[in-house]
Tab-separated table of C-alpha atoms in Angstrom:
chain	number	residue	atom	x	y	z
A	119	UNK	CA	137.056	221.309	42.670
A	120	UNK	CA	137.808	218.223	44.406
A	121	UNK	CA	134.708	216.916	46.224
A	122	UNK	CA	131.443	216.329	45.226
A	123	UNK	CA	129.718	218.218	48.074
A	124	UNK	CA	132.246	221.521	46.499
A	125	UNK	CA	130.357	220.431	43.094
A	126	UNK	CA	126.535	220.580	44.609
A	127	UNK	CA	127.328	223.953	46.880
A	128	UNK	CA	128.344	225.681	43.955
A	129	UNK	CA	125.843	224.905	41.525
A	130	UNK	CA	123.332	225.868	44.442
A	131	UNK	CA	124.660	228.932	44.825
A	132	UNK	CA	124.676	229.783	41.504
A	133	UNK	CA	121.416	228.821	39.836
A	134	UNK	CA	119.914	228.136	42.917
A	135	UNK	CA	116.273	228.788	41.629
A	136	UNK	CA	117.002	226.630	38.446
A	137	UNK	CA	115.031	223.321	38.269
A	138	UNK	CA	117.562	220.544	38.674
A	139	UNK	CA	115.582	217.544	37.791
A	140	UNK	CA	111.725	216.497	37.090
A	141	UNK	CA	110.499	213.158	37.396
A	142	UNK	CA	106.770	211.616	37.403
A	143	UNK	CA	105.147	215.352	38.429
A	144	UNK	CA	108.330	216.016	40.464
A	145	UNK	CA	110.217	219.337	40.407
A	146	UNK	CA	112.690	220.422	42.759
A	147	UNK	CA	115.603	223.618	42.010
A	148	UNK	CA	118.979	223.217	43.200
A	149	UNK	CA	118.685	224.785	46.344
A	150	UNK	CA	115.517	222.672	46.817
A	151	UNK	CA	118.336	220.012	45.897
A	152	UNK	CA	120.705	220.765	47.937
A	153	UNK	CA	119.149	221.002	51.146
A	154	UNK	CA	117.156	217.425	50.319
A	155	UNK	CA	120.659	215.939	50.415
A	156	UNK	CA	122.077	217.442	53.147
A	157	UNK	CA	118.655	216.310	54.964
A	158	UNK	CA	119.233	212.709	53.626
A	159	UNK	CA	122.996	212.777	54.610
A	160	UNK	CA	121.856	213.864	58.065
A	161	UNK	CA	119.606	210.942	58.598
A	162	UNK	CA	121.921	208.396	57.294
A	163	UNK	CA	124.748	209.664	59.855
A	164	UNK	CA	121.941	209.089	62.633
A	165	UNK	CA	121.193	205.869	61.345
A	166	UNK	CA	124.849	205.305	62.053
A	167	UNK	CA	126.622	205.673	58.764
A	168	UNK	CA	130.002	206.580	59.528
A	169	UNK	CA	133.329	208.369	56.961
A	170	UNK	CA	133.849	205.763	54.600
A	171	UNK	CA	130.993	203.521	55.244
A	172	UNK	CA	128.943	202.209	52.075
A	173	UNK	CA	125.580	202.140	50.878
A	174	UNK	CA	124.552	200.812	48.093
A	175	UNK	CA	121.382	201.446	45.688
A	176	UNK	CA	119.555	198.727	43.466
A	177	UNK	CA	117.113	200.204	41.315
A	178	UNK	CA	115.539	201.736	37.930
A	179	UNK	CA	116.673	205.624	37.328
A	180	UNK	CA	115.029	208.615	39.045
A	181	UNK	CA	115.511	211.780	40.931
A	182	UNK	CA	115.998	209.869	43.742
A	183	UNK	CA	118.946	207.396	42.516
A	184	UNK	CA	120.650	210.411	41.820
A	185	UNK	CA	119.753	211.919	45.303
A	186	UNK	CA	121.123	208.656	46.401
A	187	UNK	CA	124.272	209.776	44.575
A	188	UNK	CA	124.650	212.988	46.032
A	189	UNK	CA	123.223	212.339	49.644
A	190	UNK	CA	125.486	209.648	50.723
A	191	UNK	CA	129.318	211.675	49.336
A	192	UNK	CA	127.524	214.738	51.815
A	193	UNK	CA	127.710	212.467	54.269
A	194	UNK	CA	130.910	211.295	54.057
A	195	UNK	CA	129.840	207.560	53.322
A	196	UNK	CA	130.890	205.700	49.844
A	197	UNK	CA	127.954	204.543	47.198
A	198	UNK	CA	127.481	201.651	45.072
A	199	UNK	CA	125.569	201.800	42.607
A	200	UNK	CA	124.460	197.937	42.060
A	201	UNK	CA	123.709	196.939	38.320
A	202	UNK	CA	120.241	196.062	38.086
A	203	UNK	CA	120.396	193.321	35.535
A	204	UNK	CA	122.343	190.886	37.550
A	205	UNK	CA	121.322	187.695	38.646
A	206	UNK	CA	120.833	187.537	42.445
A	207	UNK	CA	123.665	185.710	43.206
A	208	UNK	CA	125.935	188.660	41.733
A	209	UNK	CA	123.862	191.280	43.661
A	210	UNK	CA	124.648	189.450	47.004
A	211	UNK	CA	127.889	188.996	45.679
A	212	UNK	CA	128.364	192.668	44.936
A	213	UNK	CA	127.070	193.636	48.745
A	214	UNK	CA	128.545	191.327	50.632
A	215	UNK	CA	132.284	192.315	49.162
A	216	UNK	CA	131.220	196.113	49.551
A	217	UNK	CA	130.442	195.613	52.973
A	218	UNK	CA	127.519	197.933	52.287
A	219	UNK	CA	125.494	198.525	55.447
A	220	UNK	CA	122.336	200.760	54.183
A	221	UNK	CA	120.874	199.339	50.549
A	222	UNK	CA	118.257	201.923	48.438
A	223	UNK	CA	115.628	199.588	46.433
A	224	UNK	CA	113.030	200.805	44.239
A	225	UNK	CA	109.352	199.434	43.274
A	226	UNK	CA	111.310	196.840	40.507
A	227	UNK	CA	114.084	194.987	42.836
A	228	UNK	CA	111.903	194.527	46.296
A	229	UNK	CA	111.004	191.332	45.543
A	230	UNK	CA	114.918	190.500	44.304
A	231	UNK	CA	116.032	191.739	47.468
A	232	UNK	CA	112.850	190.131	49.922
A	233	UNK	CA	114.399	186.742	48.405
A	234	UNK	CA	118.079	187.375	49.057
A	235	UNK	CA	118.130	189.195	52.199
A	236	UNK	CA	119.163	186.344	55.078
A	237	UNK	CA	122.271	186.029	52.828
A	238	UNK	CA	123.099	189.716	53.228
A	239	UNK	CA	125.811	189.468	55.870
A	240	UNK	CA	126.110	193.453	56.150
A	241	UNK	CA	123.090	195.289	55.418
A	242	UNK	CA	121.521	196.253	58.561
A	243	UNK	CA	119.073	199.059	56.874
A	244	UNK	CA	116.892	199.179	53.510
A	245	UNK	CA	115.738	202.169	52.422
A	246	UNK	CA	112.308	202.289	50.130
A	247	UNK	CA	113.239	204.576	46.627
A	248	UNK	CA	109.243	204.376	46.008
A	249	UNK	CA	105.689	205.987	46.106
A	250	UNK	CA	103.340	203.110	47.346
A	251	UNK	CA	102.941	202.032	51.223
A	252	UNK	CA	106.436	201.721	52.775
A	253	UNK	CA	106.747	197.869	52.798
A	254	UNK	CA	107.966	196.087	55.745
A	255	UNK	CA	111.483	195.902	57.353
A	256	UNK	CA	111.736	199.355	55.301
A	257	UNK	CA	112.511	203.158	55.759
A	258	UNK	CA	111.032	205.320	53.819
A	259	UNK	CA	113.017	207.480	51.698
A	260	UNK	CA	110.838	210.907	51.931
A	261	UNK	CA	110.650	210.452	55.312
A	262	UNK	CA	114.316	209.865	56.251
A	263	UNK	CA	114.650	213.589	53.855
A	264	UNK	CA	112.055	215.522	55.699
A	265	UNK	CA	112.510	214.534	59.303
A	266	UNK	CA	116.240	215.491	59.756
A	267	UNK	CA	117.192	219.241	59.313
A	268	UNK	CA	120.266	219.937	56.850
A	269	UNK	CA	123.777	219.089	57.978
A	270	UNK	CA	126.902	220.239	57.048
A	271	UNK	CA	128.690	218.135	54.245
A	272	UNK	CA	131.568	215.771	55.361
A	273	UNK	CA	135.101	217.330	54.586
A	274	UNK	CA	136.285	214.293	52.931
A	275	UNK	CA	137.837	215.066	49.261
A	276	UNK	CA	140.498	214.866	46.770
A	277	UNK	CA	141.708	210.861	47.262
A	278	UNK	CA	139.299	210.018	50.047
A	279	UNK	CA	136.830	207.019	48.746
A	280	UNK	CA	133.529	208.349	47.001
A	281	UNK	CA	132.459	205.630	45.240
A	282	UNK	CA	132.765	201.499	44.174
A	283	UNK	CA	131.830	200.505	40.841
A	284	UNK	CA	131.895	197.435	39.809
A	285	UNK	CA	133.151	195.943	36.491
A	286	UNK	CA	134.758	192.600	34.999
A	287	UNK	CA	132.912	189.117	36.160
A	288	UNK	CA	133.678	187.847	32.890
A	289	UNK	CA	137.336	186.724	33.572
A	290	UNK	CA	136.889	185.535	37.198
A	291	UNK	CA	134.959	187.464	40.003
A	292	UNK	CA	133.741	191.720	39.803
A	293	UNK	CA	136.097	193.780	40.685
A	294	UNK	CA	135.390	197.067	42.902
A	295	UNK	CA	136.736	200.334	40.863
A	296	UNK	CA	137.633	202.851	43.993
A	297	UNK	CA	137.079	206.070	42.417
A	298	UNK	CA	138.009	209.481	44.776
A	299	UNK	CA	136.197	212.516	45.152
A	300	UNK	CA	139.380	213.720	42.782
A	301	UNK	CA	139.198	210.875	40.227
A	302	UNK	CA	135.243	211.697	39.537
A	303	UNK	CA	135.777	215.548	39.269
A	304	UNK	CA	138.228	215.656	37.646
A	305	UNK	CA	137.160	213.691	34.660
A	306	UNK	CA	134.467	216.803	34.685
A	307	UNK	CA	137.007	218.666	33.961
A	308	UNK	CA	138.486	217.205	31.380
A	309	UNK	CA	135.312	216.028	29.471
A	310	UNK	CA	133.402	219.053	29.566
A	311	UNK	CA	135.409	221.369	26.748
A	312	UNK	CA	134.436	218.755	23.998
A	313	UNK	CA	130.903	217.994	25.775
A	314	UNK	CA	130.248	221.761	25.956
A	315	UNK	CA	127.167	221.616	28.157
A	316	UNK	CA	125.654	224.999	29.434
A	317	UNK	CA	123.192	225.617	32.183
A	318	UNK	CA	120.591	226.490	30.015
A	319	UNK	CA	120.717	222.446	28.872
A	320	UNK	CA	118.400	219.249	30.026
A	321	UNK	CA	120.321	216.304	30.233
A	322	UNK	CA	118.121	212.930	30.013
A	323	UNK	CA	119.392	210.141	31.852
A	324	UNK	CA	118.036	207.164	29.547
A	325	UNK	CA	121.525	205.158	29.812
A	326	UNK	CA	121.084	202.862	33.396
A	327	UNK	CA	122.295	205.497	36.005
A	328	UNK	CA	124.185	202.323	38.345
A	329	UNK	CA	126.769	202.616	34.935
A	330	UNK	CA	129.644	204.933	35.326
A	331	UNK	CA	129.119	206.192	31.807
A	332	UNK	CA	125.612	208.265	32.596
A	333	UNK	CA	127.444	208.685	35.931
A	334	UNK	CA	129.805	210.888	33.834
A	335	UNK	CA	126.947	212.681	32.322
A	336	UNK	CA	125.435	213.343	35.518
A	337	UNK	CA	128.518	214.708	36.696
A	338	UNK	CA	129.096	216.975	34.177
A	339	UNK	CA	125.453	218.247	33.880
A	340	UNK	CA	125.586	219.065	38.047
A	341	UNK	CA	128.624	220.568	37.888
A	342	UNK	CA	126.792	223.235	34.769
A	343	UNK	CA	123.605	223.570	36.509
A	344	UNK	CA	122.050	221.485	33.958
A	345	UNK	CA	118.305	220.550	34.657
A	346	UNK	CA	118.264	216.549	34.922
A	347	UNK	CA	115.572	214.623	32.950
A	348	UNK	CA	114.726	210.790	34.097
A	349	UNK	CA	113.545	207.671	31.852
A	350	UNK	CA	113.103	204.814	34.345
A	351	UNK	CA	114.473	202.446	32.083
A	352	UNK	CA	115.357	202.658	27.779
A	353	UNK	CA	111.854	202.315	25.999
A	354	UNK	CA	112.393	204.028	22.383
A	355	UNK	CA	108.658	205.728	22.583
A	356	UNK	CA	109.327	207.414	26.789
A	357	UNK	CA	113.019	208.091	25.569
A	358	UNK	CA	111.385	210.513	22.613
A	359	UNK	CA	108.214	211.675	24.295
A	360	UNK	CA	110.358	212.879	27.658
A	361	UNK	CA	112.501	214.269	24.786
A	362	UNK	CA	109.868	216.574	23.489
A	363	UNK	CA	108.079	217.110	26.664
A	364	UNK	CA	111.026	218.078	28.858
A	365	UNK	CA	112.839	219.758	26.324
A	366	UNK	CA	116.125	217.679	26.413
A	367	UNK	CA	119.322	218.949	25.221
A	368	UNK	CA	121.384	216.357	25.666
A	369	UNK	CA	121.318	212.823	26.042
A	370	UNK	CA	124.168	209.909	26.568
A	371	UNK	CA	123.309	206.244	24.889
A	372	UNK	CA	124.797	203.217	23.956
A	373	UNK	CA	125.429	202.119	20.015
A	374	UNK	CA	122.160	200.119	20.546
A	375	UNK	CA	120.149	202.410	22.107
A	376	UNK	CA	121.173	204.873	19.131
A	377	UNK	CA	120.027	202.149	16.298
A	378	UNK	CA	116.422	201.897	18.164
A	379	UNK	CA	116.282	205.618	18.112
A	380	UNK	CA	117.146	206.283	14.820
A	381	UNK	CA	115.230	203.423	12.853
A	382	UNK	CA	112.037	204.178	15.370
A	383	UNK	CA	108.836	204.166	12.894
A	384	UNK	CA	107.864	206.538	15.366
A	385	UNK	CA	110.902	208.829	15.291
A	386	UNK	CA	109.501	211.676	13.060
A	387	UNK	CA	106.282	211.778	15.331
A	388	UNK	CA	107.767	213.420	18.068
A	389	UNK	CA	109.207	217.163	18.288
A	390	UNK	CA	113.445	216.522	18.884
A	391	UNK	CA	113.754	220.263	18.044
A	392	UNK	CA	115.255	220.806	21.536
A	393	UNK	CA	117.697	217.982	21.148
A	394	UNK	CA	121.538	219.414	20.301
A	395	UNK	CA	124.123	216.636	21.142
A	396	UNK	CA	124.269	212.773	21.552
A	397	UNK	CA	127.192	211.346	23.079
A	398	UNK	CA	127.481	207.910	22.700
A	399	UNK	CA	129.950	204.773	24.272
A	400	UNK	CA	130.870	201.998	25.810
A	401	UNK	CA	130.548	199.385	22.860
A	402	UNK	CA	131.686	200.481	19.243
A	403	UNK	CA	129.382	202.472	17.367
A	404	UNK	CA	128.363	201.022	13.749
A	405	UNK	CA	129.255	203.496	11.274
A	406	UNK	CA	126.058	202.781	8.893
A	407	UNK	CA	124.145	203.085	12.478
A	408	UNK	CA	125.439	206.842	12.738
A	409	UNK	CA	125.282	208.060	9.504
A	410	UNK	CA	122.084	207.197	9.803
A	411	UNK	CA	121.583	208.278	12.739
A	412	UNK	CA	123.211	212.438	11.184
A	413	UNK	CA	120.537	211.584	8.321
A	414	UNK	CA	117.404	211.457	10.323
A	415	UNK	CA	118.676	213.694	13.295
A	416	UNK	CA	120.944	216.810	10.844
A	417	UNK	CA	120.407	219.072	13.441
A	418	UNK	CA	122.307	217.672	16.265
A	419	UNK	CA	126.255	217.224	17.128
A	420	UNK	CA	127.915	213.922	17.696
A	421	UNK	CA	130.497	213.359	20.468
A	422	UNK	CA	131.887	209.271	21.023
A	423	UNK	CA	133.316	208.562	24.424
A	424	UNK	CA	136.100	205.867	25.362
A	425	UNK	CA	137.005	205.090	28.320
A	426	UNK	CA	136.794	202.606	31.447
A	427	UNK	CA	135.354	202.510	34.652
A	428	UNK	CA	139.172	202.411	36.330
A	429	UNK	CA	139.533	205.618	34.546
A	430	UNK	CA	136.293	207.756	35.856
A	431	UNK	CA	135.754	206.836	32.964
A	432	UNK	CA	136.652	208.364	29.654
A	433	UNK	CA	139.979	208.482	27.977
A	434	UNK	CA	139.489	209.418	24.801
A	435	UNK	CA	136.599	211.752	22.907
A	436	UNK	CA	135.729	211.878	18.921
A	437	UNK	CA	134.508	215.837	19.382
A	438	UNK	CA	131.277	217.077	16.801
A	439	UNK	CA	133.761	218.303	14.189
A	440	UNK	CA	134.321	214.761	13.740
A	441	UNK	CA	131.118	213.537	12.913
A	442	UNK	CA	131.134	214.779	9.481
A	443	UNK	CA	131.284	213.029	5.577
A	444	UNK	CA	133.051	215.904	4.027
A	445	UNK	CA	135.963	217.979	4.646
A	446	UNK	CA	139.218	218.276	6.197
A	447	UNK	CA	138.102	216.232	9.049
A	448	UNK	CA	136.492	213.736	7.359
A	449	UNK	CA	137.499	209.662	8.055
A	450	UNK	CA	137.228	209.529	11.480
A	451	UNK	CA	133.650	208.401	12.287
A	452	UNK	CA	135.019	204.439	13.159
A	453	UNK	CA	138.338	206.357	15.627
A	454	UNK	CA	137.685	206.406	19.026
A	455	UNK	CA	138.615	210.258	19.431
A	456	UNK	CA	141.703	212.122	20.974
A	457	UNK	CA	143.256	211.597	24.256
A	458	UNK	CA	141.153	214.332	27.027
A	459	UNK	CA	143.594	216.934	28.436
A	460	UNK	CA	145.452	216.079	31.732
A	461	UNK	CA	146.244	212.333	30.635
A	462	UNK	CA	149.288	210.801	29.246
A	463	UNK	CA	148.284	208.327	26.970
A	464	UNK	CA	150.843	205.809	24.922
A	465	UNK	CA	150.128	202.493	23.251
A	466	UNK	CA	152.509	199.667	23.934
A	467	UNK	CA	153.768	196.394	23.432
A	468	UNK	CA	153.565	193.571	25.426
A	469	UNK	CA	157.024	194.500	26.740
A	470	UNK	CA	155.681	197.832	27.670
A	471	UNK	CA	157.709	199.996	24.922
A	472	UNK	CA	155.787	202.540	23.185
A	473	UNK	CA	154.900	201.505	19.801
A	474	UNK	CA	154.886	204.072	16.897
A	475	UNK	CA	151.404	205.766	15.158
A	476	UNK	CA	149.545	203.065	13.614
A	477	UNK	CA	150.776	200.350	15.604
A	478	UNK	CA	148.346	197.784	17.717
A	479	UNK	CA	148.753	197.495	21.210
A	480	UNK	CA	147.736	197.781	24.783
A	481	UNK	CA	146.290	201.412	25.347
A	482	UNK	CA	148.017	202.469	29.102
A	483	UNK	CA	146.749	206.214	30.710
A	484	UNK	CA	147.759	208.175	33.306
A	485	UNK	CA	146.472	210.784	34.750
A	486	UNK	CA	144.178	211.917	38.068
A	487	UNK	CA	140.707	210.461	36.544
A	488	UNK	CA	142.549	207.120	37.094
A	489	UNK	CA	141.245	205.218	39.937
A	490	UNK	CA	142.878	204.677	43.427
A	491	UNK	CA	142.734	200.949	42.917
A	492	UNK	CA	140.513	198.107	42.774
A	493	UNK	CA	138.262	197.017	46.386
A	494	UNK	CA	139.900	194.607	48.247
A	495	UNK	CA	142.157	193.645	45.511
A	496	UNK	CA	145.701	194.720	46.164
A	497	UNK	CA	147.221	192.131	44.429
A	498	UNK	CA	145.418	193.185	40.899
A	499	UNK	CA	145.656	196.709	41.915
A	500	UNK	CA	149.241	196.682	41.854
């Protein structure tokens, strides 16, 4: 498995009648998803998106960022997810070194992007993510699905381009993480014997889905035939009521996101019977904060995720057995977890020996989730 278009056909054909994800009264299946994507894939080719080109998406999560997702690697083209908390001057920042041509933009970021758009020096289309009238200088996302028939998906894989992610800014300018078709799947692979998702599970995406970390959980979930569950943004009160009413299973969320959660006044209001695993990341995770979090929540399994964006990105996973007080596998809830299978992993010193168990150092990883370098930046890549 070694394209994302391989990941999509699959699941399609085998839980094809299986709802894939529900958002705001929206259902579709996988097939249903499938062919939406290869109808969105078509119309961005005629709109002149070429192998390798890149489109970009600003907005809040829904079914149709992760359309997005999945519509423009059928084509052929490269995404960018932008991160929606930046201040404009970082978003046209962000396009302008992407070279993105087509931009997705929800209800929450039109005005952002009204105000920034004669410094866009790329961005010849902008594609409406939203419900309301189409606003001007728009296209309108259900349209550009429903008036193009399916296409065949594009035949690039393995270390052709899929995606640009962004990361850094805070010791000089972003970088762009080039992640493969490869780099992305197989990270799948690799996470998904400690994650342990089925295709009888909901996955909620409540984490931002422009991050790679839900872009991980996303991953996985598609590749299982997973139904997908949507939050536009983290509110403690949606986050538990689209818990109970869409019967999640799983969920991804930052340390901070899990405090909220846990020490909601609300929290034993709502019906989490469904709920069996939290995975958490990307910032360390208090240790009173989660064993509070397996006091008011026994039911459900723990799984911590390190990692980095150059790395698809996780490195490391603390698995459920873990996650426990008592036992022989007690006093590990502050350690980041083992290295995932197919990655060399060594910590060194600043002369790049390996340095013995126990020692501190710089963590270095090898392996295929690793990325294929960073946008533009051959200098830094190397």
């Amino acid at each position: 498995m070694s394209s994302l278009p391989q990941v999509i056909r699959r699941t399609a054909q085998v839980c094809g009648s299986k709802t894939a994800t529900c958002f705001n009264g929206r259902s579709r299946n996988w097939a249903n998803f499938q062919e939406r994507i290869s109808r969105l894939a078509g119309s961005l080719r005629e709109l002149g998106l070429k192998d390798g080109d890149r489109a970009a998406c600003l907005a809040l999560n829904s079914d149709r960022y992760m359309e997005f997702y999945f519509g423009v690697a059928w084509s052929g083209a490269v995404f960018v997810p932008i991160n929606n908390r930046l201040a404009p001057a970082e978003i046209i920042y962000w396009l302008n070194d992407s070279g993105s041509t087509v931009l997705f933009v929800d209800d929450a970021f039109i005005g952002t992007v009204d105000g920034v758009r004669d410094t866009l020096e790329t961005v010849e289309y902008f594609i409406y993510l939203g419900d309301a009238a189409v606003p001007d200088g728009y296209l309108a996302f259900e349209e550009l699905v429903t008036s193009h028939p399916p296409v065949e998906a594009t035949r690039r894989c393995g270390d052709d381009l899929a995606g640009i992610f962004y990361t850094g800014g805070t010791t000089g300018r972003a970088k762009g993480v080039m992640l493969s078709h490869r780099n992305l799947s197989y990270n799948v692979l690799q996470s998904q014997p400690i994650l342990g998702l089925v295709q009888e599970n909901t996955y909620l995406h409540a984490a931002p889905m422009f991050h790679i970390a839900d872009g991980l959980g996303m991953m996985v979930a598609t590749t299982m035939g997973c139904t997908h569950a949507f939050v536009p943004a983290f509110e403690p009160r949606r986050v538990l009521q689209t818990m109970q009413d869409e019967k999640v299973s799983h969920v991804l969320l930052v340390p901070t996101m899990v405090n909220m959660l846990v020490n909601h006044p609300a929290l034993a209001e709502y019906d989490l019977s469904r709920l069996q695993q939290i995975f958490y990341g990307a910032s360390p995770m208090p240790e009173a904060v989660l064993l509070k979090a397996m006091e008011v929540i026994p039911h459900i399994s723990f799984v911590q995720a390190y990692g980095q964006t150059e790395a698809s990105p996780v490195v490391t996973l603390l698995g459920p057995e873990y996650h426990t007080t008592s036992g022989p596998y007690a006093g590990k809830l502050t350690a980041a977890g083992k290295a995932i299978p197919g990655t060399d992993m060594v910590i060194m010193d600043k002369e790049d020996n390996p340095l013995p168990a126990g020692e501190v150092g710089e963590i270095c990883v090898r392996g295929d989730n690793v990325m294929l370098g960073y946008w533009k930046q051959p200098d830094m890549t190397e």
